[in-house]
């Protein structure tokens, strides 16, 4: 009890803030180094434990340290606080601290049955700030008085693993309108214990291990459900269309104190599934009724249905023979998993004021492979596009493009730009210059995966250098775009690309044969159109890829640090290799 009083900062314990203020530094340090209990405390607590009917009042009396055997024991000020104030204090604590608090005394255990505490934990789990209305406060106070007037079992309260740090509320997700849960016979305490806390580690963005194809899974909390949504690019080649998504699994409370996992794959409705948290930043799903994935028409009907969902067309509508082979290959490869997959966590890239544009997820065109999802991130003097979804040539996890922000390219006039040879000459000149700089050791000596060290002044100088072109003609006037058109002979899946651009940079694109054979980086041009679109012109392939930002808000997806994001990129790249 003395430990509890000291942690709370009240009462006459040796750690009391008031007593610490009256002590000198040396006395305070000596007191902090003493054991938590002394013989007098042990006698008082032993007397409280030996009492036939220990209650909150007896526990409060046992906290007095300055009282002698003949003097009346002092009461703990924390236990004398009004119930509504205790609710406010307890609701501000992390949920993983509440199990220990429930073991202090009967009064605390009763108060922790108040749904007000758990309702706030559910709200703050998604970072939502909410102020109860006067009516809600009256109802909560009435509920608290009723609970404190009688005793009932404590039940289950979630507890975190020993030694684990508390990460606060924003770890879990969003529980919308928790008060409406009562109509379903489920309390906010049940939702927090059996749903939010138990499955907190799987919320956020994930990449499934589906060979070279990868994917993007977003696990979110929605009321009584935790749902895993697979995000799919729009149908080729409509890169500006919104993302599509479909549920792969869901977890919900079927009864008051049990959560059920259901597989949502297939066309026969939800069925029995399983979720296993393998280790930190990795979990797996398993379908226990794969017969629900089969269709009465056999594999042909399954393929036609998948083709309509994946590509928005039939096989007869696709005249390119190579594209038909790629589509059939992807169906055969992905359907064998039957939603039994392993997922690894991915983070959204951190953003800095000096970045060329806001980093994030983009949809891009990749020829016969269709649309794929790419993550654009900035690393000092370089920008990198990492594939979240991939194909048999360049698998998910690989860096599809890399942009050298030190070498800006000023495009020629429209007449010269239409000539592919003229553009190729400009880019190859920069490519040769970069090669010579690397051979001479003029490039940064740090590994390219790590940004060069520097303060805000260095970042500002780098941003200024991007605004001043080093290659080609003078820059376009501030606030005006530069005319842009694809050279004759360059193919593009989407002909509705912007006709003006802000600036262009030298970059390299990764190309390889089927099965990621003979990979090599070839020169190209990174074209910045606006805040939400960019393009990349592959010189060797005479092809142009257009990228459009994924307009979606993702919860629980921010990297805890830039180092954690860089480590994540290395991990997914090593797995794909």
Tab-separated table of C-alpha atoms in Angstrom, residues 122-546:
chain	number	residue	atom	x	y	z
A	122	UNK	CA	-11.576	2.585	-26.401
A	123	UNK	CA	-11.912	6.193	-27.584
A	124	UNK	CA	-8.354	7.185	-26.807
A	125	UNK	CA	-7.102	3.987	-28.417
A	126	UNK	CA	-7.686	5.767	-31.714
A	127	UNK	CA	-6.404	9.136	-30.566
A	128	UNK	CA	-9.965	10.480	-30.318
A	129	UNK	CA	-10.514	13.193	-27.746
A	130	UNK	CA	-14.045	13.237	-26.368
A	131	UNK	CA	-15.737	15.157	-23.564
A	132	UNK	CA	-18.717	13.472	-21.959
A	133	UNK	CA	-21.928	15.442	-21.893
A	134	UNK	CA	-23.630	16.357	-18.613
A	135	UNK	CA	-26.144	13.547	-19.123
A	136	UNK	CA	-23.352	11.025	-19.690
A	137	UNK	CA	-21.558	12.207	-16.568
A	138	UNK	CA	-24.727	11.818	-14.491
A	139	UNK	CA	-25.227	8.301	-15.837
A	140	UNK	CA	-21.622	7.401	-15.147
A	141	UNK	CA	-21.803	8.746	-11.592
A	142	UNK	CA	-24.988	6.771	-10.970
A	143	UNK	CA	-23.369	3.632	-12.349
A	144	UNK	CA	-20.329	4.183	-10.144
A	145	UNK	CA	-22.415	4.633	-7.006
A	146	UNK	CA	-24.294	1.415	-7.721
A	147	UNK	CA	-21.085	-0.513	-8.316
A	148	UNK	CA	-19.437	0.824	-5.162
A	149	UNK	CA	-22.457	-0.105	-3.066
A	150	UNK	CA	-22.124	-3.807	-3.756
A	151	UNK	CA	-19.354	-6.300	-4.389
A	152	UNK	CA	-19.005	-8.447	-7.486
A	153	UNK	CA	-16.214	-10.540	-9.060
A	154	UNK	CA	-13.466	-8.723	-10.896
A	155	UNK	CA	-13.479	-10.741	-14.112
A	156	UNK	CA	-10.834	-10.463	-16.782
A	157	UNK	CA	-8.738	-7.342	-17.208
A	158	UNK	CA	-6.050	-7.300	-19.884
A	159	UNK	CA	-2.461	-7.227	-18.748
A	160	UNK	CA	0.610	-6.627	-20.861
A	161	UNK	CA	3.669	-8.856	-20.928
A	162	UNK	CA	6.100	-8.357	-18.095
A	163	UNK	CA	8.574	-5.615	-18.771
A	164	UNK	CA	6.825	-4.324	-21.876
A	165	UNK	CA	6.756	-0.538	-22.275
A	166	UNK	CA	3.465	1.301	-22.411
A	167	UNK	CA	2.954	2.849	-25.809
A	168	UNK	CA	-0.161	4.832	-24.975
A	169	UNK	CA	-3.564	4.906	-26.617
A	170	UNK	CA	-2.724	5.519	-30.251
A	171	UNK	CA	-1.497	1.948	-30.578
A	172	UNK	CA	-4.821	0.260	-31.014
A	173	UNK	CA	-7.099	1.851	-33.623
A	174	UNK	CA	-10.551	3.422	-33.635
A	175	UNK	CA	-13.628	2.178	-31.803
A	176	UNK	CA	-16.522	4.257	-33.101
A	177	UNK	CA	-19.437	5.186	-30.800
A	178	UNK	CA	-18.558	2.839	-27.926
A	179	UNK	CA	-21.799	3.698	-26.097
A	180	UNK	CA	-23.759	1.917	-28.838
A	181	UNK	CA	-22.011	-1.323	-27.910
A	182	UNK	CA	-24.200	-1.626	-24.831
A	183	UNK	CA	-27.226	-2.328	-27.029
A	184	UNK	CA	-25.398	-5.404	-28.346
A	185	UNK	CA	-24.879	-6.748	-24.836
A	186	UNK	CA	-21.133	-6.067	-24.925
A	187	UNK	CA	-19.396	-3.600	-22.651
A	188	UNK	CA	-16.490	-1.363	-23.603
A	189	UNK	CA	-14.448	-3.340	-21.106
A	190	UNK	CA	-15.062	-6.514	-23.124
A	191	UNK	CA	-14.146	-4.741	-26.377
A	192	UNK	CA	-10.920	-3.432	-24.890
A	193	UNK	CA	-9.912	-6.706	-23.234
A	194	UNK	CA	-10.935	-9.204	-25.908
A	195	UNK	CA	-10.506	-7.158	-29.092
A	196	UNK	CA	-8.378	-4.017	-28.864
A	197	UNK	CA	-5.813	-5.258	-26.398
A	198	UNK	CA	-5.652	-8.892	-27.452
A	199	UNK	CA	-5.158	-8.146	-31.170
A	200	UNK	CA	-3.446	-4.766	-30.864
A	201	UNK	CA	-0.264	-6.074	-32.520
A	202	UNK	CA	-1.909	-6.750	-35.896
A	203	UNK	CA	-3.353	-3.267	-36.479
A	204	UNK	CA	-1.726	-1.211	-39.230
A	205	UNK	CA	-0.247	-1.807	-42.705
A	206	UNK	CA	1.159	-5.161	-43.805
A	207	UNK	CA	2.664	-6.822	-46.846
A	208	UNK	CA	1.580	-10.429	-47.468
A	209	UNK	CA	4.149	-12.992	-48.538
A	210	UNK	CA	2.685	-13.969	-51.936
A	211	UNK	CA	5.893	-14.619	-53.821
A	212	UNK	CA	6.792	-11.813	-56.239
A	213	UNK	CA	3.301	-10.276	-56.151
A	214	UNK	CA	3.167	-8.982	-52.579
A	215	UNK	CA	0.196	-6.840	-51.608
A	216	UNK	CA	-1.100	-4.193	-49.215
A	217	UNK	CA	-3.208	-5.175	-46.191
A	218	UNK	CA	-4.728	-2.624	-43.819
A	219	UNK	CA	-5.992	-3.962	-40.481
A	220	UNK	CA	-8.388	-1.578	-38.730
A	221	UNK	CA	-10.876	-1.513	-35.854
A	222	UNK	CA	-14.505	-0.902	-36.772
A	223	UNK	CA	-16.879	-1.055	-33.799
A	224	UNK	CA	-17.085	-4.691	-32.687
A	225	UNK	CA	-14.880	-5.831	-35.575
A	226	UNK	CA	-11.215	-5.913	-36.489
A	227	UNK	CA	-11.105	-6.232	-40.276
A	228	UNK	CA	-8.194	-6.992	-42.584
A	229	UNK	CA	-8.754	-5.146	-45.884
A	230	UNK	CA	-6.659	-6.005	-48.929
A	231	UNK	CA	-6.095	-2.856	-50.997
A	232	UNK	CA	-6.041	-3.354	-54.763
A	233	UNK	CA	-5.017	-0.870	-57.474
A	234	UNK	CA	-7.745	0.358	-59.833
A	235	UNK	CA	-8.257	-1.427	-63.107
A	236	UNK	CA	-5.513	-0.908	-65.661
A	237	UNK	CA	-4.768	1.700	-66.950
A	238	UNK	CA	-6.923	4.111	-64.898
A	239	UNK	CA	-4.221	5.197	-62.478
A	240	UNK	CA	-6.179	8.187	-61.139
A	241	UNK	CA	-9.164	6.076	-60.058
A	242	UNK	CA	-9.551	5.292	-56.331
A	243	UNK	CA	-8.183	2.115	-54.789
A	244	UNK	CA	-10.335	-0.982	-54.531
A	245	UNK	CA	-10.430	-3.162	-51.433
A	246	UNK	CA	-11.898	-6.426	-50.219
A	247	UNK	CA	-11.968	-8.077	-46.767
A	248	UNK	CA	-9.712	-11.080	-46.159
A	249	UNK	CA	-10.570	-11.760	-42.513
A	250	UNK	CA	-12.405	-10.287	-39.566
A	251	UNK	CA	-12.367	-10.699	-35.791
A	252	UNK	CA	-15.431	-9.890	-33.719
A	253	UNK	CA	-17.137	-10.600	-30.404
A	254	UNK	CA	-19.735	-13.316	-30.851
A	255	UNK	CA	-20.327	-13.588	-27.125
A	256	UNK	CA	-19.604	-11.378	-24.165
A	257	UNK	CA	-16.102	-12.656	-23.465
A	258	UNK	CA	-14.852	-14.440	-26.582
A	259	UNK	CA	-13.534	-13.244	-29.944
A	260	UNK	CA	-14.076	-15.182	-33.170
A	261	UNK	CA	-11.827	-15.154	-36.254
A	262	UNK	CA	-13.518	-15.571	-39.627
A	263	UNK	CA	-12.066	-15.941	-43.108
A	264	UNK	CA	-13.775	-13.674	-45.662
A	265	UNK	CA	-12.065	-15.086	-48.765
A	266	UNK	CA	-14.280	-16.575	-51.465
A	267	UNK	CA	-17.918	-16.017	-52.360
A	268	UNK	CA	-19.784	-18.111	-49.761
A	269	UNK	CA	-19.685	-15.690	-46.855
A	270	UNK	CA	-17.609	-15.708	-43.656
A	271	UNK	CA	-16.323	-19.019	-42.310
A	272	UNK	CA	-13.973	-20.353	-39.673
A	273	UNK	CA	-10.440	-18.946	-39.675
A	274	UNK	CA	-7.443	-18.437	-37.423
A	275	UNK	CA	-4.970	-15.621	-36.698
A	276	UNK	CA	-1.589	-16.289	-35.103
A	277	UNK	CA	0.877	-13.609	-34.037
A	278	UNK	CA	4.177	-15.222	-35.004
A	279	UNK	CA	6.528	-12.575	-33.608
A	280	UNK	CA	6.898	-8.833	-33.455
A	281	UNK	CA	5.814	-7.212	-36.723
A	282	UNK	CA	4.694	-10.531	-38.213
A	283	UNK	CA	1.483	-12.556	-38.086
A	284	UNK	CA	-0.217	-15.262	-40.130
A	285	UNK	CA	-3.768	-16.189	-41.119
A	286	UNK	CA	-5.229	-19.595	-41.851
A	287	UNK	CA	-8.557	-20.676	-43.300
A	288	UNK	CA	-10.012	-23.784	-41.660
A	289	UNK	CA	-12.713	-24.273	-44.313
A	290	UNK	CA	-11.052	-23.867	-47.690
A	291	UNK	CA	-13.994	-25.610	-49.392
A	292	UNK	CA	-15.782	-22.248	-49.058
A	293	UNK	CA	-13.312	-20.867	-51.609
A	294	UNK	CA	-14.378	-23.301	-54.324
A	295	UNK	CA	-17.094	-22.538	-56.885
A	296	UNK	CA	-19.577	-24.950	-58.437
A	297	UNK	CA	-18.244	-24.287	-61.934
A	298	UNK	CA	-14.732	-25.427	-61.019
A	299	UNK	CA	-11.470	-23.656	-61.735
A	300	UNK	CA	-12.735	-22.076	-64.940
A	301	UNK	CA	-15.524	-20.245	-63.117
A	302	UNK	CA	-13.105	-19.228	-60.361
A	303	UNK	CA	-10.693	-17.845	-62.957
A	304	UNK	CA	-13.381	-15.845	-64.774
A	305	UNK	CA	-14.630	-14.402	-61.496
A	306	UNK	CA	-11.087	-13.520	-60.383
A	307	UNK	CA	-10.341	-11.926	-63.768
A	308	UNK	CA	-13.386	-9.673	-63.580
A	309	UNK	CA	-12.430	-8.577	-60.057
A	310	UNK	CA	-8.697	-8.192	-60.758
A	311	UNK	CA	-8.747	-6.666	-64.249
A	312	UNK	CA	-12.363	-5.633	-64.843
A	313	UNK	CA	-12.574	-7.569	-68.109
A	314	UNK	CA	-12.711	-11.045	-69.639
A	315	UNK	CA	-9.838	-12.974	-71.166
A	316	UNK	CA	-11.322	-12.453	-74.621
A	317	UNK	CA	-11.009	-8.688	-74.142
A	318	UNK	CA	-7.230	-9.000	-73.699
A	319	UNK	CA	-5.679	-9.386	-77.126
A	320	UNK	CA	-2.030	-9.261	-76.065
A	321	UNK	CA	-0.856	-12.862	-75.796
A	322	UNK	CA	1.961	-12.066	-73.380
A	323	UNK	CA	-0.467	-10.278	-71.067
A	324	UNK	CA	-2.791	-13.294	-71.118
A	325	UNK	CA	0.099	-15.508	-70.007
A	326	UNK	CA	1.010	-13.151	-67.180
A	327	UNK	CA	-2.596	-12.983	-65.967
A	328	UNK	CA	-3.043	-16.753	-65.988
A	329	UNK	CA	0.285	-17.200	-64.198
A	330	UNK	CA	-0.742	-14.795	-61.431
A	331	UNK	CA	-4.081	-16.534	-60.901
A	332	UNK	CA	-2.463	-19.962	-60.586
A	333	UNK	CA	0.213	-18.678	-58.221
A	334	UNK	CA	-1.969	-16.591	-55.882
A	335	UNK	CA	-4.964	-18.958	-55.661
A	336	UNK	CA	-2.868	-21.788	-54.216
A	337	UNK	CA	-2.483	-19.920	-50.898
A	338	UNK	CA	-6.208	-20.084	-50.044
A	339	UNK	CA	-5.797	-17.068	-47.735
A	340	UNK	CA	-3.223	-18.942	-45.617
A	341	UNK	CA	-0.661	-16.153	-45.578
A	342	UNK	CA	2.129	-14.588	-43.562
A	343	UNK	CA	2.182	-10.808	-43.210
A	344	UNK	CA	5.067	-8.483	-42.361
A	345	UNK	CA	4.573	-4.960	-41.093
A	346	UNK	CA	5.330	-1.974	-43.309
A	347	UNK	CA	5.467	1.697	-42.370
A	348	UNK	CA	4.612	4.840	-44.253
A	349	UNK	CA	7.709	6.924	-45.053
A	350	UNK	CA	8.483	9.862	-42.760
A	351	UNK	CA	7.982	13.334	-44.196
A	352	UNK	CA	10.323	16.326	-43.909
A	353	UNK	CA	9.785	19.975	-44.940
A	354	UNK	CA	12.677	19.865	-47.414
A	355	UNK	CA	11.265	16.870	-49.342
A	356	UNK	CA	10.580	17.412	-53.028
A	357	UNK	CA	6.988	16.276	-52.504
A	358	UNK	CA	5.082	14.509	-49.789
A	359	UNK	CA	6.192	10.850	-49.644
A	360	UNK	CA	3.685	8.025	-49.486
A	361	UNK	CA	1.983	5.305	-51.524
A	362	UNK	CA	1.373	5.642	-55.257
A	363	UNK	CA	-0.292	3.618	-58.024
A	364	UNK	CA	1.859	3.175	-61.113
A	365	UNK	CA	1.562	1.661	-64.597
A	366	UNK	CA	3.889	-1.235	-65.449
A	367	UNK	CA	3.071	-2.268	-68.997
A	368	UNK	CA	1.619	-5.748	-69.371
A	369	UNK	CA	1.809	-6.298	-65.622
A	370	UNK	CA	-0.916	-3.718	-65.020
A	371	UNK	CA	-1.022	-1.271	-62.099
A	372	UNK	CA	1.201	-1.766	-59.069
A	373	UNK	CA	1.622	-0.014	-55.707
A	374	UNK	CA	4.891	1.815	-55.042
A	375	UNK	CA	6.119	3.574	-51.898
A	376	UNK	CA	8.012	6.826	-52.547
A	377	UNK	CA	10.469	7.862	-49.816
A	378	UNK	CA	13.264	10.423	-49.508
A	379	UNK	CA	16.766	9.685	-48.222
A	380	UNK	CA	18.893	12.802	-48.196
A	381	UNK	CA	20.020	13.430	-51.786
A	382	UNK	CA	18.057	10.485	-53.170
A	383	UNK	CA	14.411	9.537	-53.631
A	384	UNK	CA	13.449	5.886	-53.927
A	385	UNK	CA	10.385	4.044	-55.131
A	386	UNK	CA	9.942	0.636	-53.466
A	387	UNK	CA	7.441	-1.873	-54.812
A	388	UNK	CA	4.715	-2.924	-52.377
A	389	UNK	CA	3.132	-5.082	-55.075
A	390	UNK	CA	5.282	-6.642	-57.768
A	391	UNK	CA	5.467	-8.992	-60.736
A	392	UNK	CA	7.611	-11.932	-61.922
A	393	UNK	CA	10.204	-9.565	-63.399
A	394	UNK	CA	10.663	-7.120	-60.510
A	395	UNK	CA	9.175	-8.618	-57.317
A	396	UNK	CA	7.600	-6.732	-54.437
A	397	UNK	CA	10.144	-5.222	-52.076
A	398	UNK	CA	12.622	-4.158	-54.754
A	399	UNK	CA	13.515	-0.519	-55.488
A	400	UNK	CA	11.928	0.054	-58.865
A	401	UNK	CA	13.262	3.617	-59.330
A	402	UNK	CA	15.960	5.720	-57.702
A	403	UNK	CA	16.190	9.487	-58.245
A	404	UNK	CA	19.388	11.505	-57.870
A	405	UNK	CA	18.151	14.849	-56.570
A	406	UNK	CA	21.573	16.437	-57.136
A	407	UNK	CA	21.146	16.252	-60.920
A	408	UNK	CA	18.167	18.172	-62.182
A	409	UNK	CA	17.441	18.025	-65.910
A	410	UNK	CA	15.934	20.925	-67.819
A	411	UNK	CA	13.925	19.528	-70.710
A	412	UNK	CA	14.387	21.060	-74.183
A	413	UNK	CA	11.623	22.856	-76.036
A	414	UNK	CA	8.624	20.868	-77.213
A	415	UNK	CA	9.924	20.384	-80.728
A	416	UNK	CA	13.207	18.925	-79.473
A	417	UNK	CA	11.457	16.970	-76.727
A	418	UNK	CA	9.443	15.061	-79.304
A	419	UNK	CA	12.755	13.734	-80.627
A	420	UNK	CA	13.674	10.716	-78.504
A	421	UNK	CA	17.314	10.877	-79.539
A	422	UNK	CA	17.626	14.456	-78.255
A	423	UNK	CA	16.205	13.537	-74.846
A	424	UNK	CA	18.321	10.402	-74.722
A	425	UNK	CA	21.443	12.464	-75.424
A	426	UNK	CA	20.726	14.790	-72.493
A	427	UNK	CA	20.101	11.953	-70.060
A	428	UNK	CA	23.128	9.907	-71.145
A	429	UNK	CA	25.379	12.926	-70.665
A	430	UNK	CA	24.212	13.192	-67.061
A	431	UNK	CA	24.548	9.433	-66.669
A	432	UNK	CA	28.166	9.593	-67.786
A	433	UNK	CA	28.875	12.490	-65.443
A	434	UNK	CA	27.426	10.578	-62.491
A	435	UNK	CA	29.506	7.529	-63.381
A	436	UNK	CA	32.691	9.607	-63.468
A	437	UNK	CA	31.851	11.218	-60.133
A	438	UNK	CA	31.373	7.811	-58.565
A	439	UNK	CA	34.638	6.521	-59.958
A	440	UNK	CA	36.503	9.624	-58.788
A	441	UNK	CA	35.030	9.304	-55.317
A	442	UNK	CA	33.152	12.598	-55.463
A	443	UNK	CA	29.867	10.973	-54.456
A	444	UNK	CA	28.993	10.712	-50.736
A	445	UNK	CA	31.113	8.112	-48.960
A	446	UNK	CA	28.243	6.984	-46.775
A	447	UNK	CA	26.190	3.984	-47.943
A	448	UNK	CA	23.398	5.102	-50.250
A	449	UNK	CA	20.805	3.540	-48.007
A	450	UNK	CA	21.694	6.094	-45.310
A	451	UNK	CA	21.154	9.841	-45.739
A	452	UNK	CA	24.236	11.991	-45.420
A	453	UNK	CA	24.600	13.600	-42.024
A	454	UNK	CA	23.733	17.254	-41.873
A	455	UNK	CA	21.676	19.819	-40.077
A	456	UNK	CA	18.857	22.099	-41.210
A	457	UNK	CA	21.293	24.310	-43.114
A	458	UNK	CA	22.439	21.326	-45.181
A	459	UNK	CA	18.843	20.342	-45.891
A	460	UNK	CA	18.021	23.868	-47.012
A	461	UNK	CA	21.049	23.947	-49.278
A	462	UNK	CA	20.021	20.644	-50.838
A	463	UNK	CA	16.489	21.943	-51.433
A	464	UNK	CA	17.891	25.113	-53.021
A	465	UNK	CA	20.126	22.999	-55.245
A	466	UNK	CA	17.067	21.112	-56.507
A	467	UNK	CA	15.428	24.371	-57.541
A	468	UNK	CA	18.492	25.388	-59.568
A	469	UNK	CA	19.008	23.098	-62.584
A	470	UNK	CA	22.546	21.974	-63.282
A	471	UNK	CA	21.848	20.467	-66.694
A	472	UNK	CA	20.161	21.988	-69.713
A	473	UNK	CA	18.591	25.397	-70.191
A	474	UNK	CA	17.353	27.982	-67.714
A	475	UNK	CA	14.537	26.976	-65.330
A	476	UNK	CA	10.913	27.809	-65.953
A	477	UNK	CA	9.583	30.928	-64.214
A	478	UNK	CA	8.526	30.447	-60.602
A	479	UNK	CA	4.945	29.247	-60.224
A	480	UNK	CA	4.687	28.167	-63.885
A	481	UNK	CA	4.840	24.641	-65.249
A	482	UNK	CA	7.048	23.542	-68.079
A	483	UNK	CA	5.381	22.005	-71.156
A	484	UNK	CA	5.780	18.256	-71.308
A	485	UNK	CA	5.087	15.677	-73.986
A	486	UNK	CA	6.349	12.141	-74.487
A	487	UNK	CA	8.900	11.705	-77.277
A	488	UNK	CA	7.782	9.921	-80.404
A	489	UNK	CA	8.219	6.173	-80.005
A	490	UNK	CA	7.770	6.081	-76.200
A	491	UNK	CA	4.832	3.909	-75.137
A	492	UNK	CA	2.521	4.656	-72.222
A	493	UNK	CA	-0.331	2.608	-70.777
A	494	UNK	CA	-2.131	5.814	-69.833
A	495	UNK	CA	-2.307	8.524	-72.484
A	496	UNK	CA	-3.989	10.958	-70.071
A	497	UNK	CA	-0.772	12.107	-68.475
A	498	UNK	CA	-0.328	15.812	-67.522
A	499	UNK	CA	0.998	18.099	-70.245
A	500	UNK	CA	2.962	20.321	-67.868
A	501	UNK	CA	5.560	19.401	-65.247
A	502	UNK	CA	7.311	21.240	-62.419
A	503	UNK	CA	10.814	19.794	-62.760
A	504	UNK	CA	12.756	16.712	-63.869
A	505	UNK	CA	15.680	14.788	-62.359
A	506	UNK	CA	18.085	12.127	-63.476
A	507	UNK	CA	17.286	8.695	-62.144
A	508	UNK	CA	17.715	4.977	-62.703
A	509	UNK	CA	15.108	2.267	-63.101
A	510	UNK	CA	15.455	-1.415	-62.257
A	511	UNK	CA	14.783	-3.879	-65.098
A	512	UNK	CA	15.210	-7.663	-65.138
A	513	UNK	CA	14.197	-10.797	-66.967
A	514	UNK	CA	11.469	-13.193	-65.894
A	515	UNK	CA	12.178	-14.560	-62.431
A	516	UNK	CA	14.252	-11.470	-61.543
A	517	UNK	CA	17.135	-12.682	-63.676
A	518	UNK	CA	19.987	-10.382	-64.772
A	519	UNK	CA	18.731	-7.289	-62.908
A	520	UNK	CA	20.328	-3.965	-63.821
A	521	UNK	CA	19.716	-0.286	-63.270
A	522	UNK	CA	19.277	1.754	-66.438
A	523	UNK	CA	19.114	5.572	-66.830
A	524	UNK	CA	15.824	7.425	-67.024
A	525	UNK	CA	14.030	10.676	-66.216
A	526	UNK	CA	11.973	11.358	-63.093
A	527	UNK	CA	9.199	13.836	-63.950
A	528	UNK	CA	7.423	15.716	-61.147
A	529	UNK	CA	3.971	16.835	-62.329
A	530	UNK	CA	2.343	18.036	-59.100
A	531	UNK	CA	2.006	17.097	-55.441
A	532	UNK	CA	0.062	13.923	-56.260
A	533	UNK	CA	1.546	12.696	-59.561
A	534	UNK	CA	4.940	11.914	-61.004
A	535	UNK	CA	6.284	9.842	-63.864
A	536	UNK	CA	9.368	7.924	-64.895
A	537	UNK	CA	10.632	7.577	-68.455
A	538	UNK	CA	12.592	4.352	-69.024
A	539	UNK	CA	15.078	5.105	-71.805
A	540	UNK	CA	16.130	1.539	-72.565
A	541	UNK	CA	12.549	0.259	-72.639
A	542	UNK	CA	11.197	3.365	-74.392
A	543	UNK	CA	8.362	3.236	-71.909
A	544	UNK	CA	6.701	5.724	-69.568
A	545	UNK	CA	5.158	4.952	-66.151
A	546	UNK	CA	2.644	7.348	-64.593
